[in-house]
Every structure is written in C-alpha cells, then in structure tokens.
Amino acid sequence: MRWLVCVVMLVGTAYAQPSPPAMDFDHDRDTKMPLVGAHRVACIRCHPRNEFATTKPECTTCHTAPPHQSRMFEKRACELCHSPTLKTFAAVRFDHDQTKFPLLGGGHRVGCERCHTKTIGSGLPPMKCESCHPAPSPHGKRFDKVPGGCASCHAGSTWKSVNAFSHVKQTKFALVGKHAEIKCSACHRGADFERVQTGCKECHAHATVHADEDHPNGRYTTAQCTNCHGTTHHDPRPPSLSVFHGPQSPFPLTKGHRSVPCVDCHTDRNTRGKMVFEGISMECGERCHADVAHEGVLGAKCTQCHVSGVWEALKFEHVTYPLEGAHRDAACAACHGTDKKFKGAPRRCADAACHARDDAHGGALGTTCDRCHLANGDNRFSHTISAKFKLDGKHLAVPCEDCHPSKSFKPRPMACFGCHPDPRAHFGKYGTRCERCHTTNAWR
C-alpha cells in the first residue's frame, strides 16, 4: 500500500503545470473602444478566433445584419440612435423633437416602424397627416381646400382634439359664452361639418316660443334676437337687456329690480302660454307692488316718492313745506303719523301732530313758534323788535330765565323795580325811576 502512494505522488509531480500569469489588460484603457453597458460580455463574443489585434471598433463588425439596410439610416452612425448603455438593441435615444416633425402628445408617440415603413426605403416619410391616416377621410372632401389640412383643426396630442381650429379667424363667427361650451356637432350635423347659417333661428327654435295667433311663425326676426338674448344665457339677461331695460330705456332696471326674474313682472301670456313682453304697464302699483301702505290715496305713480329698485329710499321733495334744519332728520311718521296717508298733514308747529305736546309755553305765546324758534333748534327772538323792552348794556348777558322764571314769558314788568327791588342804599327815598341816575351799562 505504501508503494502505491509513492507512485501516485510521483505521477502527480510529473504532470503538474504552473498557474498562468495574471492578465494585465484593461479594455477601457488600452483600446479605442471602452466596454460599457451591454458591451461587457465575454471576450470570445467579439474575438471568436482569439484574434485580438484585427477587430475593428465599428458596430457592424459584430452586428453583421443591420436592421436598417437599404433604409434612410444605412449610411449613418448607429450611435445616433443606439447606445450600449440602453437595456436592449431595440431601445433608441433619438430625439425626434429636434427634427422638422416633433412628436407631440400620445397621438404621435408610436413605434418608429409605424411611420418609417419598408416601402419608404432610404427616404424620409412625408409629413402630411394623410401619409399615416389614409383615406377615406371621415369628413369626405369638405376640408380638402382648407389651408393647412388636418393640422388646421387637429393637434398632434390627440386626434379628437380640435383646439387648433380658430372659429373666429376661419369662419368669422366667434364662439363666446354658451357657444364656446357646446360640441361642434351641435351646430354642424354629420361628419362633413356642412356650412350653417349664422342666424340665431337656424339653431334655436323661434316659432315655438314667440309665436301667437297673428304671428304663427314667430313675431321677431333673426336680427331682433340679440336685442333680448345674449350668448351667456338663454334667458333674457344683461347685457342683452340693456336695449329694453338699460340706463336710456323707459324702464331701467336698477338696484333691487336687477335681481327680479322676468316672470315676476311679465305675468301675461299669449295663446300658446308664452311670456308677453309688450304692452306692459310701467307703473309700480298697477301690477307689481300692491299699495298696502297708502291704500291708493297717493295714486299709482310710486316713483314720485320712491326710488326704483329701493323701496325704502325716498326722493320726495317737500316743495310746499321745505324741510330745513332738524326737520330733515325727522322720520316721516313723526309728522304724518303711522297711517302713511301723508295728505292733510298740519303745517303749523303747534298743531296737534307736531309740537303741541312739547309746547313749553303752554299755549301762552300762540301758534306762531317761528317768531322765536328756528328749524335747526336755535332762537331768533329779538327783544328790541318783538318786545317793548330793549335789551342793552348788562341786560344783554342776562339769561332769559332770570327775568322770565316762567316759560310763558308774559306778563313781565318793564320798570327796574320789577327785577331790582329798592336797594338798601336809598330806603325808598328816590322813588322807582332808577334810570334818572343809573344806566344799564353799570349800576353805579
């Protein structure tokens, strides 16, 4: 057994080979073709016969069957579209947006072969929509002569979008208001988008709305529709109402009237049950505002006193009895009572409805209060003009109540002794004619 082990050891020593030296070769450093991405493969994939010096760095050295043979990319560098950093050979990095035909939206984001077919050969595909979207056109020949073709209406982002079409530039009919919200097919019947008349009655039924016995086909012309109706709302609303209810109209809608629905005032109906707009009385009290406040005493012309659209605001002017001073601040009911009849109101201050209850003089001075009092609350009584006792000197600064303790004011003595009893200085020796020695400027 020992001899068998020795034989094996001798045989192993005879056949043992030394390990190959480590390869000091860096493909990225020592060649003109760095190995990146998908190129990092086994050496034999590119050097099948261990011929390392003769391998060329061109793509076609390994990719011997180029997919674009006899096509437009045959003479162009593969790196224009392909890169070893991409995961697959089918993936490309070509930026189509740098060409004369940028790919917009999802509609054009398709495979290259969808447009670059084999039948095109080495040339460029035409940039017309019909090249990829062949006949028959869903619109027939309706738009054959339109400049720009399909692109004048359709955008590349989606086939159904027609945002590129300018209705105002290409048809002279601007779409505003509600017209801008409806579909094209609402006015253009069928796929060929036949031309339509721009009159309102071409789309909007007129006879069923404004017809009557005398006008079975409607009483208004197409040109009159816009006098009442606008494009923002089917119902008559501003600014269309400016013709009939504008500032220059016989009945302008102001303040509260602007928010009132038409049917609240236009209550009459024709034989078909439609609203009537003509022959409507413009007086407030005849059809809209029941005169529950004045019970018809003041007539039907409410606007003589009330501001249109603001029931609480008044514009009545007191022509025969001008309101001055504090009278301007007084409530109407203060003089006219709460029955709101207004006519027959008293005009004198001391009448029962006004200042009879607060007559501080108890009626002693009569009813001509304005001889002494002004409407603003000031006094205008002149002692010199209206009384027989002239106020001068020290008397001018004396308060009224010092001489007139009672607000009836009458009667009062005019002699000095009426206010100045005999002073102790004279003890009645000189009588009562004080003015013989004294003046009103100074007692002494």
Coordinates of C-alpha atoms in Angstrom, one line a residue, residues 14-418:
A14 CA 5.4 14.9 -13.3
Y15 CA 2.1 16.2 -14.7
A16 CA 1.7 19.4 -12.6
Q17 CA 1.7 22.7 -14.6
P18 CA 2.4 26.2 -13.3
S19 CA -0.6 28.7 -13.0
P20 CA -0.9 31.2 -15.9
P21 CA 0.2 34.7 -15.0
A22 CA -2.5 37.3 -14.2
M23 CA -3.7 39.3 -17.4
D24 CA -2.7 42.9 -17.1
F25 CA -5.1 44.2 -19.8
D26 CA -7.8 47.0 -19.4
H27 CA -10.1 47.2 -22.4
D28 CA -11.2 50.7 -21.4
R29 CA -7.6 51.9 -21.0
D30 CA -5.8 50.0 -23.7
T31 CA -8.2 50.2 -26.6
K32 CA -10.3 52.7 -28.5
M33 CA -13.5 51.0 -27.5
P34 CA -14.4 51.2 -23.8
L35 CA -16.7 48.4 -22.7
V36 CA -19.8 49.9 -21.2
G37 CA -23.3 48.7 -20.7
A38 CA -24.3 45.8 -23.0
H39 CA -20.7 45.5 -24.4
R40 CA -19.4 44.0 -21.2
V41 CA -19.6 40.4 -22.5
A42 CA -17.1 37.5 -22.7
C43 CA -14.1 38.2 -24.9
I44 CA -15.0 35.3 -27.3
R45 CA -18.2 37.1 -28.2
C46 CA -16.2 39.7 -30.2
H47 CA -12.9 37.8 -30.6
P48 CA -14.1 34.3 -31.7
R49 CA -10.7 33.1 -33.1
N50 CA -8.5 34.8 -30.4
E51 CA -7.7 37.4 -32.9
F52 CA -7.4 40.5 -30.8
A53 CA -5.5 43.0 -32.9
T54 CA -7.6 42.9 -36.1
T55 CA -11.1 43.5 -34.5
K56 CA -12.5 46.9 -35.7
P57 CA -14.5 49.1 -33.3
E58 CA -17.4 49.6 -35.7
C59 CA -20.8 48.3 -34.8
T60 CA -21.1 46.3 -38.0
T61 CA -18.1 44.2 -37.0
C62 CA -20.3 42.3 -34.6
H63 CA -23.7 43.3 -35.7
T64 CA -23.4 41.9 -39.2
A65 CA -27.1 42.1 -40.1
P66 CA -28.1 45.8 -39.6
P67 CA -31.9 46.1 -39.5
H68 CA -31.8 49.3 -41.5
Q69 CA -30.2 48.0 -44.6
S70 CA -31.3 50.0 -47.7
R71 CA -33.1 52.4 -45.4
M72 CA -32.5 56.0 -44.5
F73 CA -30.1 55.1 -41.7
E74 CA -27.9 52.9 -43.8
K75 CA -25.0 55.4 -44.0
R76 CA -25.5 57.0 -40.6
A77 CA -23.7 56.2 -37.4
C78 CA -25.5 53.7 -35.2
E79 CA -24.7 55.8 -32.2
L80 CA -27.2 58.4 -33.5
C81 CA -30.0 56.3 -32.1
H82 CA -28.5 53.3 -30.3
S83 CA -26.3 53.1 -27.2
P84 CA -24.7 50.2 -25.3
T85 CA -26.0 51.9 -22.1
L86 CA -29.6 51.1 -23.1
K87 CA -31.0 47.8 -22.0
T88 CA -31.9 46.4 -25.4
F89 CA -30.9 46.9 -29.0
A90 CA -34.5 47.9 -29.8
A91 CA -34.3 50.9 -27.4
V92 CA -33.3 54.1 -29.0
R93 CA -32.3 57.5 -27.8
F94 CA -33.0 59.5 -31.0
D95 CA -34.7 62.9 -30.2
H96 CA -37.3 63.3 -32.8
D97 CA -38.2 66.7 -31.5
Q98 CA -35.0 68.0 -33.0
T99 CA -36.3 67.3 -36.5
K100 CA -38.8 69.2 -38.5
F101 CA -41.6 66.9 -37.2
P102 CA -41.6 66.9 -33.4
L103 CA -43.6 64.1 -31.8
L104 CA -46.4 65.8 -29.7
G105 CA -48.5 64.1 -27.2
G106 CA -49.6 60.5 -27.1
G107 CA -51.0 60.5 -30.6
H108 CA -47.5 60.6 -32.2
R109 CA -45.6 58.5 -29.6
V110 CA -45.7 55.3 -31.6
G111 CA -43.1 52.8 -32.8
C112 CA -40.6 54.0 -35.4
E113 CA -41.8 51.4 -37.9
R114 CA -45.3 52.8 -37.9
C115 CA -44.1 55.7 -40.0
H116 CA -40.8 54.6 -41.3
T117 CA -42.0 51.6 -43.3
K118 CA -40.0 49.4 -45.6
T119 CA -41.8 50.8 -48.6
I120 CA -40.3 54.2 -47.9
G121 CA -36.8 53.0 -48.4
S122 CA -34.0 55.4 -47.6
G123 CA -36.1 58.5 -47.9
L124 CA -38.0 60.4 -45.3
P125 CA -41.7 59.8 -44.8
P126 CA -43.9 62.7 -45.9
M127 CA -45.0 65.0 -43.1
K128 CA -48.7 65.1 -44.2
C129 CA -51.3 63.6 -41.9
E130 CA -52.7 61.5 -44.9
S131 CA -49.4 59.6 -45.0
C132 CA -50.3 57.8 -41.9
H133 CA -54.0 58.4 -41.7
P134 CA -55.1 57.3 -45.2
A135 CA -58.4 57.9 -47.0
P136 CA -61.3 57.8 -46.7
S137 CA -61.4 60.9 -44.6
P138 CA -64.3 61.0 -42.1
H139 CA -65.1 64.4 -43.4
G140 CA -65.2 63.5 -47.1
K141 CA -63.9 66.3 -49.3
R142 CA -65.3 69.0 -47.0
F143 CA -61.9 70.3 -45.9
D144 CA -59.8 69.4 -48.9
K145 CA -59.2 73.1 -49.8
V146 CA -58.6 74.3 -46.2
P147 CA -55.0 75.7 -45.8
G148 CA -53.0 73.5 -43.5
G149 CA -55.1 70.4 -44.0
C150 CA -55.9 68.3 -40.9
A151 CA -53.5 70.3 -38.8
S152 CA -55.7 73.4 -39.1
C153 CA -58.1 71.7 -36.7
H154 CA -56.5 68.7 -35.1
A155 CA -53.5 68.8 -32.8
G156 CA -50.9 66.1 -32.6
S157 CA -51.6 65.5 -28.9
T158 CA -54.9 63.7 -29.6
W159 CA -56.9 63.0 -32.7
K160 CA -60.2 64.1 -31.1
S161 CA -59.0 67.5 -30.1
V162 CA -59.8 70.4 -32.4
N163 CA -58.1 73.1 -30.3
A164 CA -56.0 74.2 -33.3
F165 CA -59.1 75.4 -35.1
S166 CA -59.9 79.1 -34.7
H167 CA -63.6 79.6 -35.3
V168 CA -63.3 83.4 -35.4
K169 CA -60.4 83.5 -37.8
Q170 CA -61.6 80.8 -40.2
T171 CA -65.4 81.4 -40.1
K172 CA -65.8 85.0 -38.8
F173 CA -68.2 83.6 -36.2
A174 CA -66.7 84.0 -32.7
L175 CA -67.7 81.3 -30.2
V176 CA -68.4 83.1 -26.9
G177 CA -70.5 82.4 -23.9
K178 CA -72.5 79.2 -24.1
H179 CA -71.5 78.8 -27.8
A180 CA -67.9 78.0 -26.7
E181 CA -69.1 75.2 -24.4
I182 CA -71.1 73.1 -26.9
K183 CA -69.8 70.4 -29.2
C184 CA -69.1 71.0 -32.9
S185 CA -71.8 68.5 -33.9
A186 CA -74.5 70.6 -32.1
C187 CA -74.4 73.1 -35.0
H188 CA -72.6 71.1 -37.7
R189 CA -74.7 68.0 -38.4
G190 CA -72.9 65.0 -39.9
A191 CA -69.2 64.2 -40.2
D192 CA -68.6 66.6 -43.1
F193 CA -69.4 69.6 -41.0
E194 CA -71.6 71.3 -43.6
R195 CA -71.7 75.0 -43.6
V196 CA -74.5 76.5 -41.5
Q197 CA -76.2 79.9 -41.4
T198 CA -75.2 82.1 -38.5
G199 CA -78.6 83.4 -37.7
C200 CA -80.0 82.5 -34.3
K201 CA -83.1 80.9 -35.7
E202 CA -81.0 78.4 -37.7
C203 CA -80.3 76.6 -34.4
H204 CA -82.8 77.9 -31.9
A205 CA -86.5 77.2 -32.3
H206 CA -88.3 80.5 -32.6
A207 CA -91.8 79.7 -33.6
T208 CA -92.4 77.5 -30.6
V209 CA -91.5 80.4 -28.2
H210 CA -92.6 83.7 -29.6
A211 CA -95.5 82.7 -31.9
D212 CA -99.1 83.8 -31.4
E213 CA -102.3 84.0 -33.4
D214 CA -101.1 86.9 -35.5
H215 CA -97.5 85.5 -35.9
P216 CA -97.7 81.7 -36.3
N217 CA -94.0 81.6 -37.3
G218 CA -92.8 83.9 -34.6
R219 CA -93.2 87.6 -34.2
Y220 CA -89.5 88.6 -34.3
T221 CA -86.8 88.5 -36.9
T222 CA -83.3 86.9 -36.5
A223 CA -81.8 90.3 -36.2
Q224 CA -84.0 91.0 -33.2
C225 CA -82.9 88.0 -31.1
T226 CA -79.9 89.7 -29.8
N227 CA -82.0 92.6 -28.5
C228 CA -83.1 90.5 -25.7
H229 CA -80.9 87.4 -25.6
G230 CA -77.1 87.1 -25.1
T231 CA -74.7 84.3 -25.7
T232 CA -74.1 83.8 -22.0
H233 CA -77.6 82.7 -21.1
H234 CA -80.7 81.6 -22.9
D235 CA -83.0 83.6 -20.7
P236 CA -83.1 87.4 -21.3
R237 CA -80.3 88.7 -19.0
P238 CA -77.8 91.6 -19.1
P239 CA -76.1 92.8 -21.2
S240 CA -78.8 91.9 -23.7
L241 CA -81.4 93.6 -21.5
S242 CA -79.7 97.0 -21.9
V243 CA -81.8 97.6 -25.0
F244 CA -85.1 97.5 -23.1
H245 CA -84.1 98.0 -19.5
G246 CA -80.8 99.8 -19.8
P247 CA -80.0 103.3 -18.5
Q248 CA -81.5 105.0 -21.5
S249 CA -84.6 102.8 -21.7
P250 CA -88.1 103.8 -20.5
F251 CA -87.8 101.5 -17.5
P252 CA -84.2 101.0 -16.4
L253 CA -83.5 98.0 -14.1
T254 CA -81.7 99.4 -11.1
K255 CA -80.9 98.2 -7.5
G256 CA -83.4 95.5 -6.4
H257 CA -85.1 95.3 -9.8
R258 CA -81.9 93.8 -11.4
S259 CA -82.3 90.5 -9.5
V260 CA -86.0 90.1 -10.1
P261 CA -86.9 87.3 -12.6
C262 CA -88.6 88.4 -15.8
V263 CA -91.7 86.3 -15.0
D264 CA -92.4 88.3 -11.8
C265 CA -93.2 91.4 -13.9
H266 CA -94.1 89.9 -17.2
T267 CA -97.0 87.8 -16.0
D268 CA -99.1 88.0 -19.2
R269 CA -99.1 85.0 -21.6
N270 CA -100.1 84.6 -25.2
T271 CA -102.4 82.0 -26.6
R272 CA -99.5 79.5 -26.5
G273 CA -98.8 80.2 -22.9
K274 CA -95.5 82.1 -23.7
M275 CA -94.4 85.2 -21.9
V276 CA -95.5 88.6 -23.3
F277 CA -93.1 91.5 -23.3
E278 CA -95.0 94.3 -25.0
G279 CA -97.8 96.5 -23.6
I280 CA -96.7 96.1 -20.0
S281 CA -97.6 98.9 -17.7
M282 CA -94.6 100.6 -16.1
E283 CA -96.4 101.9 -13.0
C284 CA -95.5 100.1 -9.8
G285 CA -98.9 99.9 -8.2
E286 CA -100.8 98.6 -11.2
R287 CA -99.2 95.1 -11.5
C288 CA -96.2 94.6 -9.2
H289 CA -96.4 96.3 -5.9
A290 CA -99.8 96.2 -4.1
D291 CA -100.4 99.6 -2.4
V292 CA -101.0 98.2 1.0
A293 CA -99.3 101.2 2.7
H294 CA -101.2 104.1 1.2
E295 CA -104.4 102.3 0.1
G296 CA -104.5 104.3 -3.2
V297 CA -104.6 107.7 -1.6
L298 CA -101.4 108.9 -3.3
G299 CA -102.1 107.4 -6.7
A300 CA -100.2 104.9 -8.8
K301 CA -97.1 106.9 -9.5
C302 CA -94.9 105.5 -6.8
T303 CA -91.7 106.9 -8.3
Q304 CA -92.8 110.4 -7.2
C305 CA -91.6 109.4 -3.8
H306 CA -89.8 106.0 -4.0
V307 CA -86.5 105.2 -5.8
S308 CA -86.8 102.5 -8.4
G309 CA -85.5 99.2 -7.0
V310 CA -85.0 100.5 -3.5
W311 CA -88.4 100.6 -1.7
E312 CA -87.0 102.2 1.5
A313 CA -85.3 105.1 -0.3
L314 CA -87.3 108.2 -0.8
K315 CA -86.8 111.0 -3.2
F316 CA -89.9 113.1 -2.4
E317 CA -89.2 116.8 -2.1
H318 CA -91.2 119.0 0.3
V319 CA -91.8 121.8 -2.2
T320 CA -94.7 123.4 -0.4
Y321 CA -93.2 122.8 3.0
P322 CA -89.4 122.8 2.7
L323 CA -87.7 120.6 5.3
E324 CA -84.9 122.6 7.0
G325 CA -82.7 122.0 10.0
A326 CA -83.8 119.3 12.4
H327 CA -86.9 118.7 10.2
R328 CA -84.7 116.9 7.7
D329 CA -83.7 114.3 10.3
A330 CA -87.3 113.7 11.5
A331 CA -89.0 110.5 10.4
C332 CA -91.9 110.8 8.1
A333 CA -94.2 109.3 10.6
A334 CA -93.3 112.0 13.2
C335 CA -95.4 114.5 11.2
H336 CA -97.6 112.2 9.1
G337 CA -98.4 109.6 11.7
T338 CA -98.3 105.9 11.1
D339 CA -101.2 105.6 8.7
K340 CA -98.9 106.7 5.8
K341 CA -101.7 108.7 4.2
F342 CA -99.5 111.8 4.1
K343 CA -102.1 114.2 2.7
G344 CA -103.6 116.7 5.0
A345 CA -100.6 116.9 7.4
P346 CA -100.5 120.0 9.6
R347 CA -98.1 122.8 8.7
R348 CA -98.1 124.9 11.9
C349 CA -95.6 124.0 14.7
A350 CA -98.1 123.9 17.5
D351 CA -100.7 121.7 15.7
A352 CA -101.6 118.5 17.4
A353 CA -99.4 116.3 15.2
C354 CA -96.1 118.1 15.8
H355 CA -95.1 120.3 18.7
A356 CA -98.4 120.7 20.6
R357 CA -97.3 118.1 23.2
D358 CA -93.9 119.8 23.8
D359 CA -95.1 123.4 23.9
A360 CA -93.1 124.7 26.8
H361 CA -95.1 127.9 26.8
G362 CA -98.4 126.1 27.4
G363 CA -100.0 128.0 24.5
A364 CA -99.5 131.4 26.1
L365 CA -97.5 132.6 23.1
G366 CA -99.8 131.4 20.4
T367 CA -99.0 129.1 17.5
T368 CA -96.5 131.2 15.5
C369 CA -93.5 129.4 17.0
D370 CA -91.3 130.5 14.2
R371 CA -91.2 134.1 15.5
C372 CA -88.7 132.9 18.1
H373 CA -87.5 129.5 17.1
L374 CA -85.6 128.3 14.0
A375 CA -85.9 124.8 12.5
N376 CA -82.3 123.9 13.5
G377 CA -83.1 124.5 17.1
D378 CA -81.7 128.0 17.6
N379 CA -83.6 131.0 18.8
R380 CA -84.1 134.1 16.8
F381 CA -86.3 136.2 19.1
S382 CA -85.3 139.9 19.1
H383 CA -86.2 141.7 22.3
T384 CA -85.7 145.0 20.6
I385 CA -88.0 144.3 17.7
S386 CA -90.6 141.9 19.1
A387 CA -90.9 143.2 22.7
K388 CA -91.3 146.7 24.3
F389 CA -88.2 146.3 26.4
K390 CA -84.9 146.9 24.6
L391 CA -82.0 144.8 25.8
D392 CA -78.7 146.7 26.1
G393 CA -75.8 147.0 28.4
K394 CA -75.6 144.4 31.1
H395 CA -79.1 143.2 30.2
L396 CA -77.7 141.5 27.1
A397 CA -75.8 138.9 29.1
V398 CA -78.6 138.1 31.5
P399 CA -80.2 134.6 30.9
C400 CA -83.8 134.8 29.9
E401 CA -85.0 132.8 32.9
D402 CA -83.6 135.5 35.3
C403 CA -86.3 137.8 34.2
H404 CA -88.8 135.2 32.9
P405 CA -88.9 132.5 35.5
S406 CA -91.9 131.1 33.8
K407 CA -91.6 130.0 30.2
S408 CA -94.9 131.6 29.4
F409 CA -92.8 134.8 29.4
K410 CA -95.9 137.0 29.9
P411 CA -96.6 139.3 31.6
R412 CA -93.5 140.9 33.0
P413 CA -93.0 144.4 34.5
M414 CA -90.8 146.7 32.5
A415 CA -89.8 149.0 35.4
C416 CA -86.5 148.4 37.1
F417 CA -88.2 147.6 40.3
G418 CA -89.7 144.6 38.6

